[in-house]
Short mmCIF file of C-alpha atoms and ligand atoms in Angstrom, two decimals:
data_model
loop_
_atom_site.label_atom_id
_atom_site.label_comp_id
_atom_site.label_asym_id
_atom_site.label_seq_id
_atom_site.Cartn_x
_atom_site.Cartn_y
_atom_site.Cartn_z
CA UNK A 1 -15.16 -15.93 -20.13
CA UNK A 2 -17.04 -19.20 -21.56
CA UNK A 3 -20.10 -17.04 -22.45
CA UNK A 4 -20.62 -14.76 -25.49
CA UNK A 5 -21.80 -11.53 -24.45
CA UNK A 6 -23.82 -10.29 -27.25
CA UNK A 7 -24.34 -7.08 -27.26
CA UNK A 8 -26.96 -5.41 -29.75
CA UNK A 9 -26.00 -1.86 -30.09
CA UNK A 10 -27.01 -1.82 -33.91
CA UNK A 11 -23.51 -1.51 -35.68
CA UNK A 12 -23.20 2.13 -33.27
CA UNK A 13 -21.55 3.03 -29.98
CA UNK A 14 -22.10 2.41 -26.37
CA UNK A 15 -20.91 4.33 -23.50
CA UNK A 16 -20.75 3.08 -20.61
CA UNK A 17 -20.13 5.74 -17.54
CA UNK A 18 -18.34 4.75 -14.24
CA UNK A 19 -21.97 5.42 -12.76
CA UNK A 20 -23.63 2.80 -14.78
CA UNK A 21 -21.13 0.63 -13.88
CA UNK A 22 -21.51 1.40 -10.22
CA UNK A 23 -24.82 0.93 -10.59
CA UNK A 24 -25.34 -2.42 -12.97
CA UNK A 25 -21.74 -4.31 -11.19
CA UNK A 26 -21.46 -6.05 -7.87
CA UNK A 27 -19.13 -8.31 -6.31
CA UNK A 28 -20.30 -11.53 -7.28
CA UNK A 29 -20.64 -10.68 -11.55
CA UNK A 30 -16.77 -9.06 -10.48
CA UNK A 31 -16.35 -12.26 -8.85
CA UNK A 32 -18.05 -14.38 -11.33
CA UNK A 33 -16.32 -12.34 -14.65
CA UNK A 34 -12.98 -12.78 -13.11
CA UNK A 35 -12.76 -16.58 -12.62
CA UNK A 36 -14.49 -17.59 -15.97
CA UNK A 37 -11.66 -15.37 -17.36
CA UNK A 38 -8.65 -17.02 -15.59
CA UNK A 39 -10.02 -20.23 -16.69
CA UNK A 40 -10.27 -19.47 -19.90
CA UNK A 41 -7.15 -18.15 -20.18
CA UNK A 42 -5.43 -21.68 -18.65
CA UNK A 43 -7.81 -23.37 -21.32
CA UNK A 44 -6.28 -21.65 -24.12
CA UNK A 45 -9.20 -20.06 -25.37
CA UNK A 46 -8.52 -16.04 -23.78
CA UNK A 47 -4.67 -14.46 -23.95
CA UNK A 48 -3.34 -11.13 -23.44
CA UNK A 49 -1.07 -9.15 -25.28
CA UNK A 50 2.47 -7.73 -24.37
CA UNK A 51 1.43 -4.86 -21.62
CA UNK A 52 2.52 -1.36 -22.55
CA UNK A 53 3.75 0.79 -19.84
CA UNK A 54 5.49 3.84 -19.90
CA UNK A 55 6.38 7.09 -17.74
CA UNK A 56 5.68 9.83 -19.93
CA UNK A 57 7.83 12.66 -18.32
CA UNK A 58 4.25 14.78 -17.28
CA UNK A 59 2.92 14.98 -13.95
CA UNK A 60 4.69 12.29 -12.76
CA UNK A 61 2.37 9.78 -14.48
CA UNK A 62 2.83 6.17 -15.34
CA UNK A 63 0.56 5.61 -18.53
CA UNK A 64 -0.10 2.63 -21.12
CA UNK A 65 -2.33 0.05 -22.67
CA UNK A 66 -3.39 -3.97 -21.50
CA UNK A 67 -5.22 -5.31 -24.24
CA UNK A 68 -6.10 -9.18 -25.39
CA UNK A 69 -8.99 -11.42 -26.83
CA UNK A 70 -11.25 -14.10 -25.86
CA UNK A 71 -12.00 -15.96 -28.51
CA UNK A 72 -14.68 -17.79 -26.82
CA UNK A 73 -15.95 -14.64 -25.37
CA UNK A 74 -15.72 -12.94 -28.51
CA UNK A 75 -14.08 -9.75 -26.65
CA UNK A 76 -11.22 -7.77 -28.00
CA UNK A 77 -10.04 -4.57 -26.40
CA UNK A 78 -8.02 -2.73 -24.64
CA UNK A 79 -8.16 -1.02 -21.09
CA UNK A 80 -5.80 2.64 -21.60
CA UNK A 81 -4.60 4.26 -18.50
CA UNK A 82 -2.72 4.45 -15.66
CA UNK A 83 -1.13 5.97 -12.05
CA UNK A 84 -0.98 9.70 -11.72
CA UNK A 85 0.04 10.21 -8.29
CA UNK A 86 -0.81 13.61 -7.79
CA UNK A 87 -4.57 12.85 -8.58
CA UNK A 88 -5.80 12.05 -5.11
CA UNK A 89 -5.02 15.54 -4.10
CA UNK A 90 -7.23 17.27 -6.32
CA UNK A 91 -10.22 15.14 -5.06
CA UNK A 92 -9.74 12.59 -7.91
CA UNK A 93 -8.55 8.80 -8.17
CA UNK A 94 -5.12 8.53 -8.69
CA UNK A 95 -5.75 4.93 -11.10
CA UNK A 96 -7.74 7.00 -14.34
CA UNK A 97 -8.65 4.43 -17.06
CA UNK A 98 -11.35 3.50 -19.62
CA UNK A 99 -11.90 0.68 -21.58
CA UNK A 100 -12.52 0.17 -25.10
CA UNK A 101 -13.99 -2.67 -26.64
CA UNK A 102 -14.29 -3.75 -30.64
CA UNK A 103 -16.07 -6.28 -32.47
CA UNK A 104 -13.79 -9.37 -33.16
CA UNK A 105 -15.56 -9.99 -36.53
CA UNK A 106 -14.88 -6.43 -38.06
CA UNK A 107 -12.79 -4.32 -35.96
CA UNK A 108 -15.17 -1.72 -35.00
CA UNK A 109 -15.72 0.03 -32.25
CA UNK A 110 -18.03 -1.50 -30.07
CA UNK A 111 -17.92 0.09 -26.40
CA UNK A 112 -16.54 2.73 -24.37
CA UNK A 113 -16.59 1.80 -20.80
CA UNK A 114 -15.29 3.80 -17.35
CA UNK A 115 -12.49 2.02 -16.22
CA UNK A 116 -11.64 3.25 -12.76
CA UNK A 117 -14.95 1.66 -10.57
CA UNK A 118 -14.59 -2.00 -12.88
CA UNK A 119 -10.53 -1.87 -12.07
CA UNK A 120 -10.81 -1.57 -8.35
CA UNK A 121 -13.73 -4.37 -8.72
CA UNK A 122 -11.79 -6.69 -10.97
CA UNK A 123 -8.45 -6.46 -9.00
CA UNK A 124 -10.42 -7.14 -5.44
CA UNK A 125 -12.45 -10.23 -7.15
CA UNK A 126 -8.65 -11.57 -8.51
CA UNK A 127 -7.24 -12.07 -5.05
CA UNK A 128 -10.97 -12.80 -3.31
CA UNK A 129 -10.70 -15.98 -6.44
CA UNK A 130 -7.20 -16.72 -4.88
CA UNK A 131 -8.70 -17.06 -1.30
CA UNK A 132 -11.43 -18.93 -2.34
CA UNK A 133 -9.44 -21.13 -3.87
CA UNK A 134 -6.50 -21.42 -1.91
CA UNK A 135 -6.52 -20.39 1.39
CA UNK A 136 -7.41 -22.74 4.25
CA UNK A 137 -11.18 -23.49 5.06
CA UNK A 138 -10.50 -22.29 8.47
CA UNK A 139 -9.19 -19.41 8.22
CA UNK A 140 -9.69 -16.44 10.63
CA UNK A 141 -7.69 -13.86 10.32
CA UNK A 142 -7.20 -11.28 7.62
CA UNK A 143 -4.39 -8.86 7.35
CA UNK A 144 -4.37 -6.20 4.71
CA UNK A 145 -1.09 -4.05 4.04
CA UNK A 146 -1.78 -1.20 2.38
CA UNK A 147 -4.47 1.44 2.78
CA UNK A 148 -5.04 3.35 -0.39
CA UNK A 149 -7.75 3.55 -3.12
CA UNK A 150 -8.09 -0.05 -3.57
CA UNK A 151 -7.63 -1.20 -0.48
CA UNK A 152 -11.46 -1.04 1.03
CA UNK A 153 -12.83 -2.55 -2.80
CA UNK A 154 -9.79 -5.94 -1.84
CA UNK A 155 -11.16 -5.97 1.91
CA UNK A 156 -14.77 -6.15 1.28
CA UNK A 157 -14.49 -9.30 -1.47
CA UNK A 158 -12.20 -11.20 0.87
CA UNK A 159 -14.46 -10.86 3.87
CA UNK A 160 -16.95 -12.41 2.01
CA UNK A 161 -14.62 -15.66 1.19
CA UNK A 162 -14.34 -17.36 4.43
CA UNK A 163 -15.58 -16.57 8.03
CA UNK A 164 -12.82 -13.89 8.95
CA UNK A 165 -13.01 -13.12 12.27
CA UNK A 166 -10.59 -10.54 12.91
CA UNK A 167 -8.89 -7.67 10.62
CA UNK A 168 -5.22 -6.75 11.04
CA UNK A 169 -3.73 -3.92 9.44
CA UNK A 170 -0.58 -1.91 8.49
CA UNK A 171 -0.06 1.04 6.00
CA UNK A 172 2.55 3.34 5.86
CA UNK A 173 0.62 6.61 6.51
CA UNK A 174 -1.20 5.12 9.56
CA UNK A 175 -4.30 7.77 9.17
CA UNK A 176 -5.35 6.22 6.42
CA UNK A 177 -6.11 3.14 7.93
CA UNK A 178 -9.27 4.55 8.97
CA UNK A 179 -10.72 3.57 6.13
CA UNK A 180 -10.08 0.04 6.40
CA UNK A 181 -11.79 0.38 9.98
CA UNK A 182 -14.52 1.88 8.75
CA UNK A 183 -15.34 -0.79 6.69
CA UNK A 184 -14.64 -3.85 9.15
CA UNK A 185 -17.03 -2.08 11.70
CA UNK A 186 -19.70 -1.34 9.02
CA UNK A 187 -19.06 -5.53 8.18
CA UNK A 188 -19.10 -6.04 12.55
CA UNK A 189 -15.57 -7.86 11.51
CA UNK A 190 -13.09 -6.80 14.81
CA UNK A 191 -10.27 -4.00 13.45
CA UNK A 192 -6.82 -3.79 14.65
CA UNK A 193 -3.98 -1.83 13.64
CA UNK A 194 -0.49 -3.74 13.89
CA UNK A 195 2.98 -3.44 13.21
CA UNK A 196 3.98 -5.74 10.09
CA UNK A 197 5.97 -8.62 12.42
CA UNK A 198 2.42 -8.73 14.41
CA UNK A 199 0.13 -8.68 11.24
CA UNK A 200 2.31 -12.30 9.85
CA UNK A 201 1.87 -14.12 13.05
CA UNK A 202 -1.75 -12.84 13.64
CA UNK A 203 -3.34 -13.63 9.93
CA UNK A 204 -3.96 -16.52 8.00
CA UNK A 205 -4.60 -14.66 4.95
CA UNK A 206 -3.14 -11.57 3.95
CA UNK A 207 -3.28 -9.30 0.96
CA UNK A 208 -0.82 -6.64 -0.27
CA UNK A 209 -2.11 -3.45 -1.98
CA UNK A 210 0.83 -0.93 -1.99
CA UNK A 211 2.71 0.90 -4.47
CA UNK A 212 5.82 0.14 -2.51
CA UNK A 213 9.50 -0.81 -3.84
CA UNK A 214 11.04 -2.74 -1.39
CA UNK A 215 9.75 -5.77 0.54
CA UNK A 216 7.66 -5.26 3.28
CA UNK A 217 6.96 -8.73 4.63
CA UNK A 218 9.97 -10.82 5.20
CA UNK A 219 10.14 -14.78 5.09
CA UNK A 220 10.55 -15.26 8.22
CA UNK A 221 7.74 -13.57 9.67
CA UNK A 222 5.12 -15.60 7.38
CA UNK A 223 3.78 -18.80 9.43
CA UNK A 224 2.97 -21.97 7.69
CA UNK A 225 -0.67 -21.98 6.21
CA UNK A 226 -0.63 -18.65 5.30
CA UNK A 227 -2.22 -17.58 1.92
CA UNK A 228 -1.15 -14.09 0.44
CA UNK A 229 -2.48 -12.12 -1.91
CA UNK A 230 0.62 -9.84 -3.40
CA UNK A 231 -1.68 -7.23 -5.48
CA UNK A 232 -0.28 -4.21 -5.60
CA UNK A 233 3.14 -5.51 -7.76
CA UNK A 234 2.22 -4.22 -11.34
CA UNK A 235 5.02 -2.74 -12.56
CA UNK A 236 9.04 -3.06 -13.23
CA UNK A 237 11.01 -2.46 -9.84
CA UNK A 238 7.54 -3.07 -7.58
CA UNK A 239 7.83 -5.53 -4.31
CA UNK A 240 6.00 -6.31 -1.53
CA UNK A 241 7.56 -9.18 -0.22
CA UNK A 242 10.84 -10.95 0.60
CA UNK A 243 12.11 -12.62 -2.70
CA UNK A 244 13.18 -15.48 -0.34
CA UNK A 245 9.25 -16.08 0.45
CA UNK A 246 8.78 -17.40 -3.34
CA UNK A 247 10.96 -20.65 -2.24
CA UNK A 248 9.28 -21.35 0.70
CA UNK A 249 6.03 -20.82 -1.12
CA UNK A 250 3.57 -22.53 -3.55
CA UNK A 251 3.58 -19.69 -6.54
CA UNK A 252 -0.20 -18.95 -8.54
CA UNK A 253 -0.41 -16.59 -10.42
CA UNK A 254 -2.81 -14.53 -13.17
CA UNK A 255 -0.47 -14.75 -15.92
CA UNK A 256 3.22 -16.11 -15.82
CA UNK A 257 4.68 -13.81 -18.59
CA UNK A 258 3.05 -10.83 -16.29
CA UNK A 259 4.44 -12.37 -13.21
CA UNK A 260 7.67 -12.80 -14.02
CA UNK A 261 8.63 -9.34 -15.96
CA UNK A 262 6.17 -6.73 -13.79
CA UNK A 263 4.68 -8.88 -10.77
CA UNK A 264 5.88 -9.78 -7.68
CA UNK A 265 8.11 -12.56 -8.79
CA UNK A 266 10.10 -10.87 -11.16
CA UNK A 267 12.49 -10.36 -7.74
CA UNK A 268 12.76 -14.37 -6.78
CA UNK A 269 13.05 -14.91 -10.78
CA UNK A 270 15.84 -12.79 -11.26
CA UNK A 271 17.78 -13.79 -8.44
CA UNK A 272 17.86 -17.60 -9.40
CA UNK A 273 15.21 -18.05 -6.07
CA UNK A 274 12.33 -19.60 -7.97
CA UNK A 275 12.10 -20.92 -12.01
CA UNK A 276 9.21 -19.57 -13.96
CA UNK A 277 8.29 -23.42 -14.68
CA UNK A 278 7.30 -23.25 -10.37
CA UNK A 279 4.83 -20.87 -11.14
CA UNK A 280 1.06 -21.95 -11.59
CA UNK A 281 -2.23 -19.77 -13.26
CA UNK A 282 -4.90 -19.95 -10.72
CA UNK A 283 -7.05 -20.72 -14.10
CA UNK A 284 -5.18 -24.09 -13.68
CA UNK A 285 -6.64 -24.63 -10.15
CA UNK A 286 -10.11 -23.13 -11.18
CA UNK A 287 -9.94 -25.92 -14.07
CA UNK A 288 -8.54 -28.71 -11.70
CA UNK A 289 -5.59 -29.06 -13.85
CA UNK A 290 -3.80 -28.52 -10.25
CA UNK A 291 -4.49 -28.99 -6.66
CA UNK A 292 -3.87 -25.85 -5.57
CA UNK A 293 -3.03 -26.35 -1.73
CA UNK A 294 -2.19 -29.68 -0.92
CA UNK A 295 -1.83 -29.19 3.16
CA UNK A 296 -2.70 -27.05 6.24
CA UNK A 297 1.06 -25.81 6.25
CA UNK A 298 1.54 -25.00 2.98
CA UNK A 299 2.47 -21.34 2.04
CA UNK A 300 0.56 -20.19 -1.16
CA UNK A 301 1.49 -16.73 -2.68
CA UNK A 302 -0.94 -15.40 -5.45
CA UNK A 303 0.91 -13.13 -7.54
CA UNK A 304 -2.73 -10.72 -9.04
CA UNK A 305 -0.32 -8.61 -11.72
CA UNK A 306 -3.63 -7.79 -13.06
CA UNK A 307 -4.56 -8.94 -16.68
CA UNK A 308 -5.87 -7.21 -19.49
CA UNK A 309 -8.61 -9.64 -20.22
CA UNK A 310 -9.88 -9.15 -16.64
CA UNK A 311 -10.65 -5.78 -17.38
CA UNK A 312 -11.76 -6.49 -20.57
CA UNK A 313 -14.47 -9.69 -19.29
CA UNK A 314 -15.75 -7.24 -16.51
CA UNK A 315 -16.32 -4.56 -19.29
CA UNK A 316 -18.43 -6.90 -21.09
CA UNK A 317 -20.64 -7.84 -17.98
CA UNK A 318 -21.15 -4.20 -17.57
CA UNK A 319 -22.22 -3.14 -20.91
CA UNK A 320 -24.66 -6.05 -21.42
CA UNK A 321 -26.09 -5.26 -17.90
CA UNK A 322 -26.02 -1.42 -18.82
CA UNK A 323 -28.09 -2.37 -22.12
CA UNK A 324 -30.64 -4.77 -20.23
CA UNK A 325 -30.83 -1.68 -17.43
CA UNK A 326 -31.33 0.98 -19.91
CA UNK A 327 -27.77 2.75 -17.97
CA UNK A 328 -26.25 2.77 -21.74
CA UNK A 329 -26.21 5.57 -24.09
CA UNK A 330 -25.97 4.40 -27.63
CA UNK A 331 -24.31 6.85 -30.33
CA UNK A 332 -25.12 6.05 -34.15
CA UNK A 333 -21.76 6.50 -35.81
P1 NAD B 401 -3.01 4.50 -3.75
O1 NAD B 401 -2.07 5.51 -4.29
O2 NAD B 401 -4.40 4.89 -3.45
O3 NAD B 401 -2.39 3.86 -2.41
C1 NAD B 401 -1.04 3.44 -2.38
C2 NAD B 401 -0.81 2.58 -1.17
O4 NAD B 401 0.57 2.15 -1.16
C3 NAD B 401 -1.02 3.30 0.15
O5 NAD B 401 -1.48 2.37 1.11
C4 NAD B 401 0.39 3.77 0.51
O6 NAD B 401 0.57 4.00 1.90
C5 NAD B 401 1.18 2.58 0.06
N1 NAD B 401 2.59 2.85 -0.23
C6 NAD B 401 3.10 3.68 -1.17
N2 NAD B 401 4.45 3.66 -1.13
C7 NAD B 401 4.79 2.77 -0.14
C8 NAD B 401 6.02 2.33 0.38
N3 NAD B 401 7.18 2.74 -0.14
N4 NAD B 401 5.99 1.43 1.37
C9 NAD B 401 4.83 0.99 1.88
N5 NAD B 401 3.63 1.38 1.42
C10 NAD B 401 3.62 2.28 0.44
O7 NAD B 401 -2.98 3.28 -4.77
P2 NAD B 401 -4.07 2.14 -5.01
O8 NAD B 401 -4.98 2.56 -6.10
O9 NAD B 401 -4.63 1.70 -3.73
O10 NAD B 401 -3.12 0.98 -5.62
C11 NAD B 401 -2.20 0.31 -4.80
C12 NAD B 401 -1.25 -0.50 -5.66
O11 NAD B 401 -2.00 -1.50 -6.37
C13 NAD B 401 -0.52 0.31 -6.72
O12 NAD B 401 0.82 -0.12 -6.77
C14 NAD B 401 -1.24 -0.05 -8.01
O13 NAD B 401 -0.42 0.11 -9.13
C15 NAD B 401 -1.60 -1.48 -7.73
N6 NAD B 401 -2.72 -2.01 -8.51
C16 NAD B 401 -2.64 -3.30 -8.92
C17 NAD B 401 -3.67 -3.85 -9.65
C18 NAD B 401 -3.60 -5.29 -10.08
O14 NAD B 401 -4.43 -5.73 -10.87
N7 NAD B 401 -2.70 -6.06 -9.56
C19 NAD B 401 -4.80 -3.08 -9.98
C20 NAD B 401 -4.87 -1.78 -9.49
C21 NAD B 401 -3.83 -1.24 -8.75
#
């Protein structure tokens, strides 16, 4: 983020509830919060801190901490959280988080903010920045793997990136590809459900939103020109795609420390495929400090591990749109 986001709340507290941020965020301040971020970050002025991730033995659940500061933001925080699997079954989202943000001149506590609405939102405006600035101009087809919770937040930003004609589909549990319908028909965007084989040769874009652990997409299916969007890689032991992809591939990526030890090339970079110095921030395309695609056949692969500071520059969007709204509470501590 280039911008300071003041934010009067009189030396006190402000809470932020997942409603207000439903009701003061849309796509383009997602969109808008994300790529000033991942610019920053390749200018020098934002970086993250080691991610902390850990199973905790209880219900299954993955829990930990991304945190980080932009200094020419001014905002230091931390979003806490994580995966409890079991969630979705008891009517709630299985991603729980909230953010917490200080004041980088004294340490206080600044803002408590709902993190579950703003980490769908972020995630779908990372790889929607990707497209935007990677994929080709002409591209018509859009293929989404995976079906889950973020899954209809990632297909509704890309639509809006370039004029997708057709969806194509796969998930696991096929059912739940309803929902992905459901949104392409509300959007009059064509919906079809494919095998994987069928999805690579159909789509010139396609983005990856699973929890899965082995590769789904292999490199031979993937036709030149494609642009992928590997999101759902976030974690040790994660993959979506064929480690031999990566070396047919242009790599961008959020963060290359992320990429490497919990995203989606940790695979290619542990197997000698691709070196870490291959890799390139998207905040280095955003800046022009690369190309980003240089032809109609190029591969590009953007690795969204999902950055603390995203979560943290979206936070600050919402709670100075929350304050101007009047959808804060403020707590005198
Ligand atoms: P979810 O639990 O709602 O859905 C999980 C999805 O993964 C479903 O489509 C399911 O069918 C699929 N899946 C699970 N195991 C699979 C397997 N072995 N093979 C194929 N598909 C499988 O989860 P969600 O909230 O939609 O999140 C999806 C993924 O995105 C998770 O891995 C999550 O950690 C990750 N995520 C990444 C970011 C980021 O910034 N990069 C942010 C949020 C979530």
């Amino acid at each position: 983020m280039s911008e300071e986001n003041n934010i009067n709340n009189e030396g006190g507290l402000l809470i932020v509830s997942e409603d207000a941020c439903k009701a003061v965020i849309d796509r383009t301040s997602a969109f808008s919060a994300v790529e000033n971020v991942f610019a920053a970050m390749s200018h020098g002025d934002a970086y993250n801190f080691p991610v902390i991730r850990e199973a905790i033995g209880y219900a299954d659940a993955l829990y930990g901490f991304k945190s980080g500061f932009d200094r020419a933001g001014k905002t230091l925080g931390l979003k806490s959280g994580g995966y409890w699997p079991g969630n979705a079954a008891k009517g709630l989202t299985n991603h729980q988080s909230t953010i917490f943000l200080f004041d980088p001149d004294n340490g206080k506590l600044r803002a408590l903010v709902g993190g579950n609405y703003l980490t769908a939102v972020r995630t779908a405006a990372a790889s929607a920045v990707s497209i935007a600035h990677l994929a080709r101009k002409d591209s018509k087809v859009l293929g989404m793997v995976g079906a889950g919770h973020q899954s209809t937040f990632q297909l509704r930003a890309a639509l809006e990136q370039r004029s997708f004609e057709k969806v194509v589909a796969w998930n696991k549990n096929k059912e739940r590809l309803k929902n992905l319908q459901a949104v392409a028909e509300e959007l009059g965007v064509p919906f079809e459900a494919v095998e994987r084989e069928q999805l690579c040769a159909e789509a010139d874009v396609i983005i990856t939103i699973t929890s899965a652990f082995e590769p789904l997409l292999m490199k031979e299916w993937i036709k030149p020109g494609t642009h992928l969007a590997c999101m759902g890689t976030d974690t040790k032991g994660k993959q979506e795609v064929d480690a031999d992809l990566m070396s047919a591939a242009t790599v961008f990526t959020d963060e290359v420390a992320q990429s490497i030890s919990l995203g989606e090339t940790q695979h290619a970079i542990a197997s000698g495929t691709i070196k870490e110095e291959a890799i390139i921030t998207i905040g280095d395309v955003i800046n022009g400090k690369h190309a980003g695609r240089t032809s109609d056949d190029e591969i590009t692969i953007f690795d969204g591990t999902g950055v603390g500071l995203q979560d943290l520059a979206i936070a600050s969007v919402a709670v100075k749109l929350a304050v101007e709204k009047g959808e804060a509470q403020h707590i005198s501590l």
